[in-house]
């Protein structure tokens, strides 16, 4: 922050008589300069030439007392000098003439710590008054300057008493003692602050910790608390603007909340990590100890006010005289002010998002489309987009898919939903399993090797098609890119299950078309049983996903959102709902998901082969050549009554059909049975899998 601070004028550093450092920088030369200018020093010239030991004790006491009064304000005397400590630029020490009376030397050395403390404080005030040191140091220096004025007034009064002949060196020591502890405590604080170059929160924490350490000395503790209060006034004014207006007015970077201006609200719709809400405003490490317990509330309060301002609502927390943050102390009034500001900002933002921007309505609309709560539009869309979706994912025209989606939405009940225009479609580049491997923030168990996640070059639009939703500010705080990605993963899984169900329903209809024929004991009857088992499997899976996972969890989330007290609670409940749905929809269990995927693949292969299986079993090409009247008699002929070549051909075809059906049946049952131990072991850690295991075992026993 230093580069943005105004520079201190050079004359403030180059002219020591303006800074108070002249008594050190020209020490020992002032009297010679005075001689050069013709000033008369006859009154003290004899004293300067002789050591103080040549005088009797009474005269020595007068001279030493006079020198000590000068030393108390950082000026060298005739027999008391100021020396810099070697290696320490800011440290000084006072020395006396070695010939001085020993008793007087002892009195002087007792008073020297007070003189050194004054010099140290005076130097600190000068250095910390520069712009670059920040508002807290400025306020602290101003409080110290006021204290030094009182101190100098005391020295002036003592000098007046000395001039009247009423002050001895013992009296001087007596009057100095009350200030010794306070000045030394301040010098200790200043030494630590200077050594570590403290600013902002660090200065306040240092003052407060030092005040607590001096709990046994009431006067010193009160002084340090007063200094802390004075230094914190500037800091509290920054805090006040933040919690009442949502503005960071921090020219020197001292506030414990940092603003990242590079993050804009528009990033919420593209950034999967949703950094805007978490990192646009964040807490620094240096937090004042008296605000540490409520730092999170303070951060959140300003963030809420900022959201409303970004929405064009310049809402300001009502401020009264009782809500001013100019003091803090044991009465904890500042805590009540922060809490009141938080309650107001939280309530206003929550009401804005719920009422004006209709968060619940938007979430319900997303549930209709992405969680297939109202799937009539999807049935129509799958009918008209079938040919497009059967293409490879890199050959699909997204624009054509979007036009078909718009058509499906306009010609179904979805047209009555005002939010249906926000629905868009997209084609992903990878399958659901591959997409899940990129979710770093989710607890995905049993992640497979990357080789197992390699995509097939023949993956089609049915595996990669997804719906998306246009989310605008401020709803993008809740429904961020991350949340929308999770919705899309659930949709893609449901969409593919729906596709498998439709294909199996088509196969079942083909079987129902030949019910009039006597197929008992033939391959077609076995195929019919297999088709029914597959349909039961996929229907049970869809029932579990929709009625045992999505619906109950949605109602729980809806109830929690109604009672939420802040937007952060809304985000927490919404994210919990999505993570719970992902977990219970098997999407966070790759091993189980791959097994279900293999079962769905077998179902699709079987459905695709059904036409051939049935036509081969009932000899459809031949039947078409016969008239309706001869259909029954031709089928009723035994194989022996047919010519040998025809009988051989029929037997070969029936054998191939039977083998194909048995192969599908074996593979389906094997995959189904291999699912049982996985569900049993996983259900111990994931209790919701118990319900899934029950119907899986039911499908297996149905065979």
XYZ file of C-alpha atoms in Angstrom, residues 71 73-74 83 111 129 134 173 186 293 295 316 356 393 425 428 515 560 583 673 687:
21
model
C 17.173 15.577 30.232
C 12.594 16.564 27.683
C 15.458 14.956 25.758
C 24.844 8.761 23.709
C 15.461 9.232 36.641
C 3.089 10.285 11.850
C -1.495 3.940 8.340
C 12.562 12.035 42.071
C 4.586 2.713 26.648
C -14.904 -13.992 17.584
C -14.891 -11.542 12.288
C -27.974 1.239 4.335
C -38.205 -10.147 -5.800
C -21.160 -36.368 -29.828
C -29.196 -27.634 -24.153
C -20.672 -32.562 -23.187
C -48.812 -62.938 -27.964
C -35.098 -25.710 5.426
C -24.234 -39.552 -3.253
C -25.530 -60.978 -9.038
C -27.253 -46.938 4.706
